[in-house]
Amino acid sequence: MKNFFTICAFVAVAFSFTGCMGISSTAATNHNLTQTQVVLSENNFHIVGQAYGEASATYICGLCAVSKNALRNNAINEMSRNANLTGSQTLTNVTINSSVYMITPFWVEITYSASANIVEFFK
């Protein structure tokens, strides 16, 4: 019986030091970032590019100074800054991805990334 517990303890320690384990999820949402309403039934717009933003934090023993909601908002804010919107441009099709990388059971890195299309209206 003592050997069984020794083997179980050894296996548990060995698994905790093996490679990273990752979990990922995608949330395709329609965030109304610029508070505009548009009618897309007319052909008066074109897609001029894509914007991207990312925010990450490390959690040690489940503790971190930044909440997951704040990380998500930081990724969206960085995406908006990187878009450099001018004139009649806006962001559409906002997608938010979250990735969780478990380095050890006590050391976890969470990354949120946000991307969107930049649309420009010309009429």
JSON list of C-alpha atoms in Angstrom, two decimals:
[
{"chain": "A", "resi": 1, "resn": "MET", "atom": "CA", "xyz": [0.00, 0.00, 0.00]},
{"chain": "A", "resi": 2, "resn": "LYS", "atom": "CA", "xyz": [2.89, 2.35, 0.74]},
{"chain": "A", "resi": 3, "resn": "ASN", "atom": "CA", "xyz": [4.30, 1.77, -2.75]},
{"chain": "A", "resi": 4, "resn": "PHE", "atom": "CA", "xyz": [0.93, 2.65, -4.29]},
{"chain": "A", "resi": 5, "resn": "PHE", "atom": "CA", "xyz": [0.88, 6.09, -2.57]},
{"chain": "A", "resi": 6, "resn": "THR", "atom": "CA", "xyz": [4.53, 6.67, -3.50]},
{"chain": "A", "resi": 7, "resn": "ILE", "atom": "CA", "xyz": [3.80, 5.90, -7.15]},
{"chain": "A", "resi": 8, "resn": "CYS", "atom": "CA", "xyz": [0.69, 8.12, -7.13]},
{"chain": "A", "resi": 9, "resn": "ALA", "atom": "CA", "xyz": [2.65, 10.99, -5.60]},
{"chain": "A", "resi": 10, "resn": "PHE", "atom": "CA", "xyz": [5.45, 10.56, -8.14]},
{"chain": "A", "resi": 11, "resn": "VAL", "atom": "CA", "xyz": [2.98, 10.54, -11.06]},
{"chain": "A", "resi": 12, "resn": "ALA", "atom": "CA", "xyz": [1.21, 13.65, -9.72]},
{"chain": "A", "resi": 13, "resn": "VAL", "atom": "CA", "xyz": [4.50, 15.54, -9.40]},
{"chain": "A", "resi": 14, "resn": "ALA", "atom": "CA", "xyz": [5.64, 14.38, -12.85]},
{"chain": "A", "resi": 15, "resn": "PHE", "atom": "CA", "xyz": [2.41, 15.59, -14.47]},
{"chain": "A", "resi": 16, "resn": "SER", "atom": "CA", "xyz": [2.64, 18.98, -12.75]},
{"chain": "A", "resi": 17, "resn": "PHE", "atom": "CA", "xyz": [6.03, 19.63, -14.37]},
{"chain": "A", "resi": 18, "resn": "THR", "atom": "CA", "xyz": [5.16, 18.45, -17.88]},
{"chain": "A", "resi": 19, "resn": "GLY", "atom": "CA", "xyz": [4.45, 20.77, -20.81]},
{"chain": "A", "resi": 20, "resn": "CYS", "atom": "CA", "xyz": [1.83, 23.47, -20.93]},
{"chain": "A", "resi": 21, "resn": "MET", "atom": "CA", "xyz": [-1.79, 22.60, -21.12]},
{"chain": "A", "resi": 22, "resn": "GLY", "atom": "CA", "xyz": [-3.94, 25.12, -22.98]},
{"chain": "A", "resi": 23, "resn": "ILE", "atom": "CA", "xyz": [-7.65, 25.82, -23.14]},
{"chain": "A", "resi": 24, "resn": "SER", "atom": "CA", "xyz": [-9.10, 28.24, -25.65]},
{"chain": "A", "resi": 25, "resn": "SER", "atom": "CA", "xyz": [-12.52, 29.69, -26.33]},
{"chain": "A", "resi": 26, "resn": "THR", "atom": "CA", "xyz": [-13.97, 32.17, -28.81]},
{"chain": "A", "resi": 27, "resn": "ALA", "atom": "CA", "xyz": [-16.88, 34.51, -28.28]},
{"chain": "A", "resi": 28, "resn": "ALA", "atom": "CA", "xyz": [-18.15, 36.20, -31.44]},
{"chain": "A", "resi": 29, "resn": "THR", "atom": "CA", "xyz": [-20.16, 39.09, -30.12]},
{"chain": "A", "resi": 30, "resn": "ASN", "atom": "CA", "xyz": [-21.50, 42.30, -31.51]},
{"chain": "A", "resi": 31, "resn": "HIS", "atom": "CA", "xyz": [-20.15, 44.97, -29.20]},
{"chain": "A", "resi": 32, "resn": "ASN", "atom": "CA", "xyz": [-21.55, 48.37, -30.02]},
{"chain": "A", "resi": 33, "resn": "LEU", "atom": "CA", "xyz": [-18.23, 50.14, -29.41]},
{"chain": "A", "resi": 34, "resn": "THR", "atom": "CA", "xyz": [-18.92, 53.39, -31.24]},
{"chain": "A", "resi": 35, "resn": "GLN", "atom": "CA", "xyz": [-22.66, 53.74, -30.55]},
{"chain": "A", "resi": 36, "resn": "THR", "atom": "CA", "xyz": [-23.66, 54.03, -34.21]},
{"chain": "A", "resi": 37, "resn": "GLN", "atom": "CA", "xyz": [-26.55, 52.53, -36.09]},
{"chain": "A", "resi": 38, "resn": "VAL", "atom": "CA", "xyz": [-26.05, 51.76, -39.75]},
{"chain": "A", "resi": 39, "resn": "VAL", "atom": "CA", "xyz": [-28.18, 50.27, -42.48]},
{"chain": "A", "resi": 40, "resn": "LEU", "atom": "CA", "xyz": [-26.19, 47.76, -44.47]},
{"chain": "A", "resi": 41, "resn": "SER", "atom": "CA", "xyz": [-28.79, 47.27, -47.20]},
{"chain": "A", "resi": 42, "resn": "GLU", "atom": "CA", "xyz": [-27.02, 49.81, -49.44]},
{"chain": "A", "resi": 43, "resn": "ASN", "atom": "CA", "xyz": [-23.65, 49.34, -51.06]},
{"chain": "A", "resi": 44, "resn": "ASN", "atom": "CA", "xyz": [-22.12, 52.43, -49.44]},
{"chain": "A", "resi": 45, "resn": "PHE", "atom": "CA", "xyz": [-19.27, 50.92, -47.46]},
{"chain": "A", "resi": 46, "resn": "HIS", "atom": "CA", "xyz": [-16.15, 48.82, -47.82]},
{"chain": "A", "resi": 47, "resn": "ILE", "atom": "CA", "xyz": [-13.83, 46.99, -45.43]},
{"chain": "A", "resi": 48, "resn": "VAL", "atom": "CA", "xyz": [-10.49, 48.80, -45.21]},
{"chain": "A", "resi": 49, "resn": "GLY", "atom": "CA", "xyz": [-8.65, 46.60, -42.74]},
{"chain": "A", "resi": 50, "resn": "GLN", "atom": "CA", "xyz": [-8.62, 44.75, -39.47]},
{"chain": "A", "resi": 51, "resn": "ALA", "atom": "CA", "xyz": [-7.80, 45.83, -35.93]},
{"chain": "A", "resi": 52, "resn": "TYR", "atom": "CA", "xyz": [-6.26, 43.63, -33.23]},
{"chain": "A", "resi": 53, "resn": "GLY", "atom": "CA", "xyz": [-5.60, 43.99, -29.50]},
{"chain": "A", "resi": 54, "resn": "GLU", "atom": "CA", "xyz": [-4.33, 41.68, -26.78]},
{"chain": "A", "resi": 55, "resn": "ALA", "atom": "CA", "xyz": [-4.06, 41.63, -22.98]},
{"chain": "A", "resi": 56, "resn": "SER", "atom": "CA", "xyz": [-2.66, 38.92, -20.73]},
{"chain": "A", "resi": 57, "resn": "ALA", "atom": "CA", "xyz": [-1.98, 38.24, -17.07]},
{"chain": "A", "resi": 58, "resn": "THR", "atom": "CA", "xyz": [-0.35, 35.54, -14.97]},
{"chain": "A", "resi": 59, "resn": "TYR", "atom": "CA", "xyz": [-2.24, 33.96, -12.09]},
{"chain": "A", "resi": 60, "resn": "ILE", "atom": "CA", "xyz": [-0.20, 32.38, -9.31]},
{"chain": "A", "resi": 61, "resn": "CYS", "atom": "CA", "xyz": [-2.24, 30.17, -6.96]},
{"chain": "A", "resi": 62, "resn": "GLY", "atom": "CA", "xyz": [-5.36, 31.71, -8.51]},
{"chain": "A", "resi": 63, "resn": "LEU", "atom": "CA", "xyz": [-4.37, 35.25, -7.51]},
{"chain": "A", "resi": 64, "resn": "CYS", "atom": "CA", "xyz": [-3.76, 38.18, -9.85]},
{"chain": "A", "resi": 65, "resn": "ALA", "atom": "CA", "xyz": [-4.13, 41.94, -9.63]},
{"chain": "A", "resi": 66, "resn": "VAL", "atom": "CA", "xyz": [-6.26, 42.03, -12.81]},
{"chain": "A", "resi": 67, "resn": "SER", "atom": "CA", "xyz": [-9.69, 40.43, -13.16]},
{"chain": "A", "resi": 68, "resn": "LYS", "atom": "CA", "xyz": [-10.69, 38.48, -16.27]},
{"chain": "A", "resi": 69, "resn": "ASN", "atom": "CA", "xyz": [-13.30, 41.12, -17.11]},
{"chain": "A", "resi": 70, "resn": "ALA", "atom": "CA", "xyz": [-10.64, 43.84, -16.93]},
{"chain": "A", "resi": 71, "resn": "LEU", "atom": "CA", "xyz": [-8.35, 41.80, -19.19]},
{"chain": "A", "resi": 72, "resn": "ARG", "atom": "CA", "xyz": [-11.15, 41.45, -21.72]},
{"chain": "A", "resi": 73, "resn": "ASN", "atom": "CA", "xyz": [-11.82, 45.20, -21.64]},
{"chain": "A", "resi": 74, "resn": "ASN", "atom": "CA", "xyz": [-8.09, 45.96, -21.95]},
{"chain": "A", "resi": 75, "resn": "ALA", "atom": "CA", "xyz": [-7.91, 43.83, -25.10]},
{"chain": "A", "resi": 76, "resn": "ILE", "atom": "CA", "xyz": [-10.91, 45.69, -26.59]},
{"chain": "A", "resi": 77, "resn": "ASN", "atom": "CA", "xyz": [-9.40, 49.08, -25.67]},
{"chain": "A", "resi": 78, "resn": "GLU", "atom": "CA", "xyz": [-6.06, 48.18, -27.26]},
{"chain": "A", "resi": 79, "resn": "MET", "atom": "CA", "xyz": [-7.86, 47.02, -30.40]},
{"chain": "A", "resi": 80, "resn": "SER", "atom": "CA", "xyz": [-9.71, 50.35, -30.59]},
{"chain": "A", "resi": 81, "resn": "ARG", "atom": "CA", "xyz": [-6.44, 52.30, -30.18]},
{"chain": "A", "resi": 82, "resn": "ASN", "atom": "CA", "xyz": [-4.70, 50.18, -32.83]},
{"chain": "A", "resi": 83, "resn": "ALA", "atom": "CA", "xyz": [-7.55, 50.76, -35.31]},
{"chain": "A", "resi": 84, "resn": "ASN", "atom": "CA", "xyz": [-6.69, 54.48, -35.74]},
{"chain": "A", "resi": 85, "resn": "LEU", "atom": "CA", "xyz": [-10.22, 55.24, -36.91]},
{"chain": "A", "resi": 86, "resn": "THR", "atom": "CA", "xyz": [-10.74, 58.37, -38.98]},
{"chain": "A", "resi": 87, "resn": "GLY", "atom": "CA", "xyz": [-13.77, 60.10, -40.45]},
{"chain": "A", "resi": 88, "resn": "SER", "atom": "CA", "xyz": [-16.52, 57.68, -41.33]},
{"chain": "A", "resi": 89, "resn": "GLN", "atom": "CA", "xyz": [-14.80, 54.48, -40.14]},
{"chain": "A", "resi": 90, "resn": "THR", "atom": "CA", "xyz": [-16.11, 52.11, -37.49]},
{"chain": "A", "resi": 91, "resn": "LEU", "atom": "CA", "xyz": [-15.40, 48.66, -36.05]},
{"chain": "A", "resi": 92, "resn": "THR", "atom": "CA", "xyz": [-17.67, 45.71, -36.88]},
{"chain": "A", "resi": 93, "resn": "ASN", "atom": "CA", "xyz": [-17.65, 41.95, -36.31]},
{"chain": "A", "resi": 94, "resn": "VAL", "atom": "CA", "xyz": [-15.81, 42.14, -33.00]},
{"chain": "A", "resi": 95, "resn": "THR", "atom": "CA", "xyz": [-14.46, 38.75, -31.92]},
{"chain": "A", "resi": 96, "resn": "ILE", "atom": "CA", "xyz": [-12.93, 38.04, -28.52]},
{"chain": "A", "resi": 97, "resn": "ASN", "atom": "CA", "xyz": [-10.74, 34.98, -27.89]},
{"chain": "A", "resi": 98, "resn": "SER", "atom": "CA", "xyz": [-9.56, 33.79, -24.51]},
{"chain": "A", "resi": 99, "resn": "SER", "atom": "CA", "xyz": [-6.69, 31.37, -24.01]},
{"chain": "A", "resi": 100, "resn": "VAL", "atom": "CA", "xyz": [-5.75, 29.73, -20.73]},
{"chain": "A", "resi": 101, "resn": "TYR", "atom": "CA", "xyz": [-2.30, 28.15, -20.52]},
{"chain": "A", "resi": 102, "resn": "MET", "atom": "CA", "xyz": [-1.66, 26.05, -17.43]},
{"chain": "A", "resi": 103, "resn": "ILE", "atom": "CA", "xyz": [2.09, 25.93, -16.92]},
{"chain": "A", "resi": 104, "resn": "THR", "atom": "CA", "xyz": [1.75, 24.14, -13.57]},
{"chain": "A", "resi": 105, "resn": "PRO", "atom": "CA", "xyz": [-1.39, 23.67, -11.46]},
{"chain": "A", "resi": 106, "resn": "PHE", "atom": "CA", "xyz": [-0.41, 26.83, -9.54]},
{"chain": "A", "resi": 107, "resn": "TRP", "atom": "CA", "xyz": [0.86, 28.95, -12.47]},
{"chain": "A", "resi": 108, "resn": "VAL", "atom": "CA", "xyz": [-1.71, 29.93, -15.13]},
{"chain": "A", "resi": 109, "resn": "GLU", "atom": "CA", "xyz": [-1.46, 32.51, -17.92]},
{"chain": "A", "resi": 110, "resn": "ILE", "atom": "CA", "xyz": [-4.67, 33.96, -19.35]},
{"chain": "A", "resi": 111, "resn": "THR", "atom": "CA", "xyz": [-4.67, 35.91, -22.61]},
{"chain": "A", "resi": 112, "resn": "TYR", "atom": "CA", "xyz": [-7.59, 37.77, -24.20]},
{"chain": "A", "resi": 113, "resn": "SER", "atom": "CA", "xyz": [-7.37, 38.91, -27.80]},
{"chain": "A", "resi": 114, "resn": "ALA", "atom": "CA", "xyz": [-9.89, 41.04, -29.66]},
{"chain": "A", "resi": 115, "resn": "SER", "atom": "CA", "xyz": [-10.18, 41.56, -33.40]},
{"chain": "A", "resi": 116, "resn": "ALA", "atom": "CA", "xyz": [-12.60, 43.43, -35.63]},
{"chain": "A", "resi": 117, "resn": "ASN", "atom": "CA", "xyz": [-13.07, 44.60, -39.21]},
{"chain": "A", "resi": 118, "resn": "ILE", "atom": "CA", "xyz": [-12.63, 48.30, -39.97]},
{"chain": "A", "resi": 119, "resn": "VAL", "atom": "CA", "xyz": [-15.48, 49.49, -42.19]},
{"chain": "A", "resi": 120, "resn": "GLU", "atom": "CA", "xyz": [-15.50, 52.85, -44.00]},
{"chain": "A", "resi": 121, "resn": "PHE", "atom": "CA", "xyz": [-18.68, 54.48, -45.31]},
{"chain": "A", "resi": 122, "resn": "PHE", "atom": "CA", "xyz": [-18.46, 56.69, -48.40]},
{"chain": "A", "resi": 123, "resn": "LYS", "atom": "CA", "xyz": [-21.94, 58.18, -48.98]}
]
